[in-house]
Amino acid sequence: MSADAKDNPTAAVPAARAGRPGRTRASAKGEQTRARLIAAARTLLAGGMSERFTTRNVAALSGVSHGMCHYHFQDRTDLVLAVVADIRPEWILPLEEAVAAPGTFAERAGRVVDLLSRPEGAELSHLHAALHWHALNDARVRECLEAEYRRWRGCFTALFEVLAAERGGGVDARLLGEAVAAAVDGLAAVESLGAEVDPGAVLRALLRTVAAGSWAGAPERGSAPDPAPRTPPAAGG
């Protein structure tokens, strides 16, 4: 080894290895292949083809060899779990952002109502139905989906924690959050059947009622409940 190499070990490493451009290209190609497989998995699941949902069919639809599919995903359960993670930015992250953004309870509740009033796309609706079916038949999918829904329900708990902070306590944020999350989930089921329901109006009424009820039953700090509570701010505007 030359003196320069001893003083600077990287000098002895070929440029291709030092920067690893070949490995970077391979990694990018691998990510593209993985994305194609997940997209194909989404298509099959959203198309109501659970009985045809196999790694072989996903590979064929994505134009990837079956062996390459198994290189990225051990089995079809791994593919389902990848789809669960892939749709997170479409339903959980926007809700987390709406609650976490600065503002009063009423302002945050308004953002939540606006977000949840938007119609859910057909693909996402079908995907949720397919994922629930797989959760009934696969323990790993069930565990993963339960964790996703805990995170989703946690958004409503966080919303009512803002209300509790504004009122100085006396609000069971977790209980109210779970109750509203269950109602929202039920409303989504009603909407999926094409019922003529105005989700925005229903959600505003729900949040106003729950917020007002929690205020009426909330004691002042260290005292008995106030028999004539002050009027709380209206949720959602």
PDB file of C-alpha atoms in Angstrom:
ATOM      1  CA  MET A   1       0.000   0.000   0.000  1.00  0.00           C
ATOM      2  CA  SER A   2       1.319   3.444  -0.881  1.00  0.00           C
ATOM      3  CA  ALA A   3       1.977   6.159   1.679  1.00  0.00           C
ATOM      4  CA  ASP A   4      -0.969   8.114   0.315  1.00  0.00           C
ATOM      5  CA  ALA A   5      -3.208   5.099   0.782  1.00  0.00           C
ATOM      6  CA  LYS A   6      -2.031   4.655   4.376  1.00  0.00           C
ATOM      7  CA  ASP A   7      -2.736   8.297   5.179  1.00  0.00           C
ATOM      8  CA  ASN A   8      -6.059   8.302   3.333  1.00  0.00           C
ATOM      9  CA  PRO A   9      -7.679   4.839   3.303  1.00  0.00           C
ATOM     10  CA  THR A  10     -10.422   5.932   0.891  1.00  0.00           C
ATOM     11  CA  ALA A  11      -7.755   6.685  -1.711  1.00  0.00           C
ATOM     12  CA  ALA A  12      -7.257   2.934  -2.113  1.00  0.00           C
ATOM     13  CA  VAL A  13     -10.965   2.367  -2.781  1.00  0.00           C
ATOM     14  CA  PRO A  14     -12.073   2.627  -6.410  1.00  0.00           C
ATOM     15  CA  ALA A  15     -14.367   5.545  -7.095  1.00  0.00           C
ATOM     16  CA  ALA A  16     -17.278   3.268  -7.995  1.00  0.00           C
ATOM     17  CA  ARG A  17     -17.030   1.553  -4.603  1.00  0.00           C
ATOM     18  CA  ALA A  18     -16.398   4.763  -2.640  1.00  0.00           C
ATOM     19  CA  GLY A  19     -19.531   6.459  -3.914  1.00  0.00           C
ATOM     20  CA  ARG A  20     -21.400   3.194  -4.606  1.00  0.00           C
ATOM     21  CA  PRO A  21     -23.344   4.610  -7.576  1.00  0.00           C
ATOM     22  CA  GLY A  22     -24.102   1.083  -8.770  1.00  0.00           C
ATOM     23  CA  ARG A  23     -25.643   0.211  -5.437  1.00  0.00           C
ATOM     24  CA  THR A  24     -27.662   3.422  -5.464  1.00  0.00           C
ATOM     25  CA  ARG A  25     -29.061   2.600  -8.890  1.00  0.00           C
ATOM     26  CA  ALA A  26     -29.888  -0.934  -7.767  1.00  0.00           C
ATOM     27  CA  SER A  27     -31.605   0.419  -4.660  1.00  0.00           C
ATOM     28  CA  ALA A  28     -33.682   2.858  -6.730  1.00  0.00           C
ATOM     29  CA  LYS A  29     -34.669   0.084  -9.118  1.00  0.00           C
ATOM     30  CA  GLY A  30     -35.606  -2.121  -6.190  1.00  0.00           C
ATOM     31  CA  GLU A  31     -37.822   0.617  -4.754  1.00  0.00           C
ATOM     32  CA  GLN A  32     -39.510   1.030  -8.138  1.00  0.00           C
ATOM     33  CA  THR A  33     -40.167  -2.698  -8.343  1.00  0.00           C
ATOM     34  CA  ARG A  34     -41.543  -2.733  -4.824  1.00  0.00           C
ATOM     35  CA  ALA A  35     -43.816   0.215  -5.633  1.00  0.00           C
ATOM     36  CA  ARG A  36     -45.128  -1.574  -8.729  1.00  0.00           C
ATOM     37  CA  LEU A  37     -45.916  -4.658  -6.677  1.00  0.00           C
ATOM     38  CA  ILE A  38     -47.765  -2.625  -4.054  1.00  0.00           C
ATOM     39  CA  ALA A  39     -49.731  -0.793  -6.760  1.00  0.00           C
ATOM     40  CA  ALA A  40     -50.729  -4.134  -8.286  1.00  0.00           C
ATOM     41  CA  ALA A  41     -51.711  -5.438  -4.855  1.00  0.00           C
ATOM     42  CA  ARG A  42     -53.918  -2.371  -4.349  1.00  0.00           C
ATOM     43  CA  THR A  43     -55.578  -2.932  -7.702  1.00  0.00           C
ATOM     44  CA  LEU A  44     -56.415  -6.564  -6.943  1.00  0.00           C
ATOM     45  CA  LEU A  45     -57.663  -5.803  -3.432  1.00  0.00           C
ATOM     46  CA  ALA A  46     -59.741  -2.798  -4.498  1.00  0.00           C
ATOM     47  CA  GLY A  47     -61.232  -4.837  -7.325  1.00  0.00           C
ATOM     48  CA  GLY A  48     -62.802  -7.249  -4.862  1.00  0.00           C
ATOM     49  CA  MET A  49     -60.530 -10.063  -5.997  1.00  0.00           C
ATOM     50  CA  SER A  50     -59.481 -11.430  -2.616  1.00  0.00           C
ATOM     51  CA  GLU A  51     -59.829 -14.979  -3.899  1.00  0.00           C
ATOM     52  CA  ARG A  52     -57.322 -14.133  -6.654  1.00  0.00           C
ATOM     53  CA  PHE A  53     -55.008 -12.240  -4.346  1.00  0.00           C
ATOM     54  CA  THR A  54     -51.832 -14.296  -4.567  1.00  0.00           C
ATOM     55  CA  THR A  55     -48.207 -13.339  -4.950  1.00  0.00           C
ATOM     56  CA  ARG A  56     -48.241 -14.952  -8.396  1.00  0.00           C
ATOM     57  CA  ASN A  57     -51.169 -12.825  -9.589  1.00  0.00           C
ATOM     58  CA  VAL A  58     -49.721  -9.651  -8.089  1.00  0.00           C
ATOM     59  CA  ALA A  59     -46.418 -10.342  -9.831  1.00  0.00           C
ATOM     60  CA  ALA A  60     -48.168 -10.984 -13.157  1.00  0.00           C
ATOM     61  CA  LEU A  61     -50.216  -7.788 -12.931  1.00  0.00           C
ATOM     62  CA  SER A  62     -47.153  -5.697 -12.116  1.00  0.00           C
ATOM     63  CA  GLY A  63     -45.036  -7.282 -14.845  1.00  0.00           C
ATOM     64  CA  VAL A  64     -42.537  -8.600 -12.308  1.00  0.00           C
ATOM     65  CA  SER A  65     -41.310 -12.179 -12.054  1.00  0.00           C
ATOM     66  CA  HIS A  66     -42.803 -14.316  -9.303  1.00  0.00           C
ATOM     67  CA  GLY A  67     -39.339 -14.845  -7.870  1.00  0.00           C
ATOM     68  CA  MET A  68     -38.697 -11.110  -7.719  1.00  0.00           C
ATOM     69  CA  CYS A  69     -42.030 -10.652  -5.934  1.00  0.00           C
ATOM     70  CA  HIS A  70     -40.884 -13.080  -3.247  1.00  0.00           C
ATOM     71  CA  TYR A  71     -37.575 -11.246  -3.042  1.00  0.00           C
ATOM     72  CA  HIS A  72     -39.474  -8.166  -1.830  1.00  0.00           C
ATOM     73  CA  PHE A  73     -42.392  -9.858  -0.033  1.00  0.00           C
ATOM     74  CA  GLN A  74     -42.212 -13.208   1.695  1.00  0.00           C
ATOM     75  CA  ASP A  75     -45.873 -13.997   1.187  1.00  0.00           C
ATOM     76  CA  ARG A  76     -49.221 -12.413   0.393  1.00  0.00           C
ATOM     77  CA  THR A  77     -49.651 -11.276   3.993  1.00  0.00           C
ATOM     78  CA  ASP A  78     -46.533  -9.138   3.613  1.00  0.00           C
ATOM     79  CA  LEU A  79     -48.153  -7.587   0.540  1.00  0.00           C
ATOM     80  CA  VAL A  80     -51.342  -6.813   2.465  1.00  0.00           C
ATOM     81  CA  LEU A  81     -49.326  -5.203   5.259  1.00  0.00           C
ATOM     82  CA  ALA A  82     -47.519  -3.094   2.674  1.00  0.00           C
ATOM     83  CA  VAL A  83     -50.868  -1.886   1.333  1.00  0.00           C
ATOM     84  CA  VAL A  84     -51.966  -0.966   4.866  1.00  0.00           C
ATOM     85  CA  ALA A  85     -48.880   1.229   5.203  1.00  0.00           C
ATOM     86  CA  ASP A  86     -49.300   2.592   1.684  1.00  0.00           C
ATOM     87  CA  ILE A  87     -52.789   4.004   2.306  1.00  0.00           C
ATOM     88  CA  ARG A  88     -51.878   5.641   5.626  1.00  0.00           C
ATOM     89  CA  PRO A  89     -51.149   9.031   3.982  1.00  0.00           C
ATOM     90  CA  GLU A  90     -54.630   8.950   2.471  1.00  0.00           C
ATOM     91  CA  TRP A  91     -56.683   8.706   5.655  1.00  0.00           C
ATOM     92  CA  ILE A  92     -54.663   8.837   8.882  1.00  0.00           C
ATOM     93  CA  LEU A  93     -51.936  11.404   8.249  1.00  0.00           C
ATOM     94  CA  PRO A  94     -54.310  14.162   7.029  1.00  0.00           C
ATOM     95  CA  LEU A  95     -56.415  13.708  10.173  1.00  0.00           C
ATOM     96  CA  GLU A  96     -53.343  13.863  12.404  1.00  0.00           C
ATOM     97  CA  GLU A  97     -52.238  17.052  10.657  1.00  0.00           C
ATOM     98  CA  ALA A  98     -55.700  18.636  10.989  1.00  0.00           C
ATOM     99  CA  VAL A  99     -55.689  18.023  14.749  1.00  0.00           C
ATOM    100  CA  ALA A 100     -52.034  18.907  15.344  1.00  0.00           C
ATOM    101  CA  ALA A 101     -52.075  22.231  13.479  1.00  0.00           C
ATOM    102  CA  PRO A 102     -52.307  25.295  15.771  1.00  0.00           C
ATOM    103  CA  GLY A 103     -55.691  26.582  16.862  1.00  0.00           C
ATOM    104  CA  THR A 104     -58.462  26.349  19.415  1.00  0.00           C
ATOM    105  CA  PHE A 105     -60.618  23.285  19.882  1.00  0.00           C
ATOM    106  CA  ALA A 106     -63.300  24.855  17.687  1.00  0.00           C
ATOM    107  CA  GLU A 107     -60.792  25.662  14.940  1.00  0.00           C
ATOM    108  CA  ARG A 108     -59.281  22.184  14.968  1.00  0.00           C
ATOM    109  CA  ALA A 109     -62.722  20.595  15.100  1.00  0.00           C
ATOM    110  CA  GLY A 110     -63.672  22.673  12.064  1.00  0.00           C
ATOM    111  CA  ARG A 111     -60.680  21.327  10.141  1.00  0.00           C
ATOM    112  CA  VAL A 112     -61.576  17.779  11.134  1.00  0.00           C
ATOM    113  CA  VAL A 113     -65.175  18.246   9.974  1.00  0.00           C
ATOM    114  CA  ASP A 114     -64.030  19.708   6.656  1.00  0.00           C
ATOM    115  CA  LEU A 115     -61.664  16.802   6.126  1.00  0.00           C
ATOM    116  CA  LEU A 116     -64.117  14.061   7.065  1.00  0.00           C
ATOM    117  CA  SER A 117     -66.898  15.648   5.012  1.00  0.00           C
ATOM    118  CA  ARG A 118     -65.029  14.925   1.804  1.00  0.00           C
ATOM    119  CA  PRO A 119     -66.273  11.796   0.024  1.00  0.00           C
ATOM    120  CA  GLU A 120     -63.964   8.849   0.373  1.00  0.00           C
ATOM    121  CA  GLY A 121     -62.719   7.633  -2.999  1.00  0.00           C
ATOM    122  CA  ALA A 122     -64.119   4.362  -4.285  1.00  0.00           C
ATOM    123  CA  GLU A 123     -60.705   2.701  -4.329  1.00  0.00           C
ATOM    124  CA  LEU A 124     -59.936   3.580  -0.718  1.00  0.00           C
ATOM    125  CA  SER A 125     -63.390   2.459   0.385  1.00  0.00           C
ATOM    126  CA  HIS A 126     -62.974  -0.885  -1.376  1.00  0.00           C
ATOM    127  CA  LEU A 127     -59.493  -1.279   0.047  1.00  0.00           C
ATOM    128  CA  HIS A 128     -60.752  -0.798   3.588  1.00  0.00           C
ATOM    129  CA  ALA A 129     -63.415  -3.449   3.007  1.00  0.00           C
ATOM    130  CA  ALA A 130     -60.857  -5.883   1.583  1.00  0.00           C
ATOM    131  CA  LEU A 131     -58.418  -5.244   4.423  1.00  0.00           C
ATOM    132  CA  HIS A 132     -61.139  -5.946   6.981  1.00  0.00           C
ATOM    133  CA  TRP A 133     -61.866  -9.231   5.221  1.00  0.00           C
ATOM    134  CA  HIS A 134     -58.209 -10.229   5.385  1.00  0.00           C
ATOM    135  CA  ALA A 135     -58.057  -9.174   9.036  1.00  0.00           C
ATOM    136  CA  LEU A 136     -60.787 -11.718   9.795  1.00  0.00           C
ATOM    137  CA  ASN A 137     -58.722 -14.464   8.224  1.00  0.00           C
ATOM    138  CA  ASP A 138     -55.131 -13.502   9.052  1.00  0.00           C
ATOM    139  CA  ALA A 139     -53.884 -12.707  12.559  1.00  0.00           C
ATOM    140  CA  ARG A 140     -50.969 -10.607  11.290  1.00  0.00           C
ATOM    141  CA  VAL A 141     -53.239  -8.430   9.196  1.00  0.00           C
ATOM    142  CA  ARG A 142     -55.642  -8.080  12.101  1.00  0.00           C
ATOM    143  CA  GLU A 143     -52.874  -6.954  14.452  1.00  0.00           C
ATOM    144  CA  CYS A 144     -51.588  -4.441  11.913  1.00  0.00           C
ATOM    145  CA  LEU A 145     -55.031  -3.032  11.104  1.00  0.00           C
ATOM    146  CA  GLU A 146     -55.907  -2.751  14.792  1.00  0.00           C
ATOM    147  CA  ALA A 147     -52.768  -0.640  15.290  1.00  0.00           C
ATOM    148  CA  GLU A 148     -53.780   1.608  12.388  1.00  0.00           C
ATOM    149  CA  TYR A 149     -57.229   2.165  13.816  1.00  0.00           C
ATOM    150  CA  ARG A 150     -55.807   2.888  17.265  1.00  0.00           C
ATOM    151  CA  ARG A 151     -53.718   5.586  15.640  1.00  0.00           C
ATOM    152  CA  TRP A 152     -56.780   6.909  13.771  1.00  0.00           C
ATOM    153  CA  ARG A 153     -58.921   6.974  16.940  1.00  0.00           C
ATOM    154  CA  GLY A 154     -56.045   8.645  18.754  1.00  0.00           C
ATOM    155  CA  CYS A 155     -56.611  11.706  16.567  1.00  0.00           C
ATOM    156  CA  PHE A 156     -60.015  12.252  18.174  1.00  0.00           C
ATOM    157  CA  THR A 157     -58.571  11.754  21.646  1.00  0.00           C
ATOM    158  CA  ALA A 158     -55.935  14.381  20.835  1.00  0.00           C
ATOM    159  CA  LEU A 159     -58.693  16.735  19.669  1.00  0.00           C
ATOM    160  CA  PHE A 160     -60.526  16.470  22.983  1.00  0.00           C
ATOM    161  CA  GLU A 161     -57.285  16.849  24.892  1.00  0.00           C
ATOM    162  CA  VAL A 162     -57.218  20.365  23.421  1.00  0.00           C
ATOM    163  CA  LEU A 163     -60.709  20.930  24.814  1.00  0.00           C
ATOM    164  CA  ALA A 164     -59.613  19.598  28.203  1.00  0.00           C
ATOM    165  CA  ALA A 165     -56.652  21.987  28.217  1.00  0.00           C
ATOM    166  CA  GLU A 166     -58.889  24.936  27.368  1.00  0.00           C
ATOM    167  CA  ARG A 167     -61.246  24.117  30.213  1.00  0.00           C
ATOM    168  CA  GLY A 168     -58.594  23.301  32.768  1.00  0.00           C
ATOM    169  CA  GLY A 169     -59.537  19.625  33.047  1.00  0.00           C
ATOM    170  CA  GLY A 170     -62.762  17.815  33.752  1.00  0.00           C
ATOM    171  CA  VAL A 171     -62.927  16.319  30.248  1.00  0.00           C
ATOM    172  CA  ASP A 172     -62.346  12.606  29.626  1.00  0.00           C
ATOM    173  CA  ALA A 173     -60.556  13.083  26.315  1.00  0.00           C
ATOM    174  CA  ARG A 174     -60.062   9.388  25.641  1.00  0.00           C
ATOM    175  CA  LEU A 175     -63.688   8.441  26.281  1.00  0.00           C
ATOM    176  CA  LEU A 176     -65.054  11.303  24.177  1.00  0.00           C
ATOM    177  CA  GLY A 177     -62.517  10.658  21.439  1.00  0.00           C
ATOM    178  CA  GLU A 178     -63.414   6.966  21.257  1.00  0.00           C
ATOM    179  CA  ALA A 179     -67.125   7.810  21.166  1.00  0.00           C
ATOM    180  CA  VAL A 180     -66.757  10.298  18.317  1.00  0.00           C
ATOM    181  CA  ALA A 181     -64.428   7.960  16.400  1.00  0.00           C
ATOM    182  CA  ALA A 182     -67.031   5.187  16.615  1.00  0.00           C
ATOM    183  CA  ALA A 183     -69.719   7.573  15.385  1.00  0.00           C
ATOM    184  CA  VAL A 184     -67.552   8.735  12.495  1.00  0.00           C
ATOM    185  CA  ASP A 185     -66.846   5.134  11.544  1.00  0.00           C
ATOM    186  CA  GLY A 186     -70.578   4.414  11.562  1.00  0.00           C
ATOM    187  CA  LEU A 187     -71.268   7.494   9.453  1.00  0.00           C
ATOM    188  CA  ALA A 188     -68.754   6.269   6.876  1.00  0.00           C
ATOM    189  CA  ALA A 189     -70.595   2.945   6.715  1.00  0.00           C
ATOM    190  CA  VAL A 190     -73.897   4.753   6.160  1.00  0.00           C
ATOM    191  CA  GLU A 191     -72.384   6.904   3.420  1.00  0.00           C
ATOM    192  CA  SER A 192     -70.974   3.826   1.690  1.00  0.00           C
ATOM    193  CA  LEU A 193     -74.540   2.608   1.141  1.00  0.00           C
ATOM    194  CA  GLY A 194     -75.447   5.813  -0.658  1.00  0.00           C
ATOM    195  CA  ALA A 195     -77.697   7.196   2.051  1.00  0.00           C
ATOM    196  CA  GLU A 196     -78.674  10.850   1.705  1.00  0.00           C
ATOM    197  CA  VAL A 197     -76.815  12.110   4.735  1.00  0.00           C
ATOM    198  CA  ASP A 198     -74.946  15.395   5.001  1.00  0.00           C
ATOM    199  CA  PRO A 199     -71.769  14.251   6.778  1.00  0.00           C
ATOM    200  CA  GLY A 200     -70.625  17.795   7.536  1.00  0.00           C
ATOM    201  CA  ALA A 201     -73.876  18.730   9.263  1.00  0.00           C
ATOM    202  CA  VAL A 202     -73.931  15.458  11.208  1.00  0.00           C
ATOM    203  CA  LEU A 203     -70.328  15.815  12.358  1.00  0.00           C
ATOM    204  CA  ARG A 204     -70.797  19.450  13.413  1.00  0.00           C
ATOM    205  CA  ALA A 205     -73.885  18.539  15.421  1.00  0.00           C
ATOM    206  CA  LEU A 206     -72.073  15.597  16.980  1.00  0.00           C
ATOM    207  CA  LEU A 207     -69.027  17.600  18.039  1.00  0.00           C
ATOM    208  CA  ARG A 208     -71.124  20.476  19.372  1.00  0.00           C
ATOM    209  CA  THR A 209     -73.281  18.098  21.394  1.00  0.00           C
ATOM    210  CA  VAL A 210     -70.365  16.138  22.808  1.00  0.00           C
ATOM    211  CA  ALA A 211     -68.410  19.290  23.634  1.00  0.00           C
ATOM    212  CA  ALA A 212     -71.435  20.889  25.294  1.00  0.00           C
ATOM    213  CA  GLY A 213     -72.236  17.719  27.226  1.00  0.00           C
ATOM    214  CA  SER A 214     -68.699  17.399  28.487  1.00  0.00           C
ATOM    215  CA  TRP A 215     -68.796  21.029  29.612  1.00  0.00           C
ATOM    216  CA  ALA A 216     -72.094  20.569  31.452  1.00  0.00           C
ATOM    217  CA  GLY A 217     -70.694  17.622  33.354  1.00  0.00           C
ATOM    218  CA  ALA A 218     -67.245  19.023  33.957  1.00  0.00           C
ATOM    219  CA  PRO A 219     -66.560  20.208  37.515  1.00  0.00           C
ATOM    220  CA  GLU A 220     -64.673  23.377  38.228  1.00  0.00           C
ATOM    221  CA  ARG A 221     -61.168  22.752  39.475  1.00  0.00           C
ATOM    222  CA  GLY A 222     -61.529  20.968  42.780  1.00  0.00           C
ATOM    223  CA  SER A 223     -65.231  21.811  43.170  1.00  0.00           C
ATOM    224  CA  ALA A 224     -68.642  20.306  42.537  1.00  0.00           C
ATOM    225  CA  PRO A 225     -70.183  20.564  39.057  1.00  0.00           C
ATOM    226  CA  ASP A 226     -71.406  24.047  38.229  1.00  0.00           C
ATOM    227  CA  PRO A 227     -75.243  23.952  38.014  1.00  0.00           C
ATOM    228  CA  ALA A 228     -75.206  26.813  35.511  1.00  0.00           C
ATOM    229  CA  PRO A 229     -72.243  26.168  33.194  1.00  0.00           C
ATOM    230  CA  ARG A 230     -71.069  28.795  30.819  1.00  0.00           C
ATOM    231  CA  THR A 231     -71.877  28.326  27.154  1.00  0.00           C
ATOM    232  CA  PRO A 232     -68.958  26.574  25.439  1.00  0.00           C
ATOM    233  CA  PRO A 233     -67.657  27.700  22.054  1.00  0.00           C
ATOM    234  CA  ALA A 234     -69.333  25.960  19.130  1.00  0.00           C
ATOM    235  CA  ALA A 235     -67.231  23.271  17.491  1.00  0.00           C
ATOM    236  CA  GLY A 236     -66.559  23.575  13.825  1.00  0.00           C
ATOM    237  CA  GLY A 237     -67.592  27.246  13.461  1.00  0.00           C
TER     238      GLY A 237
END
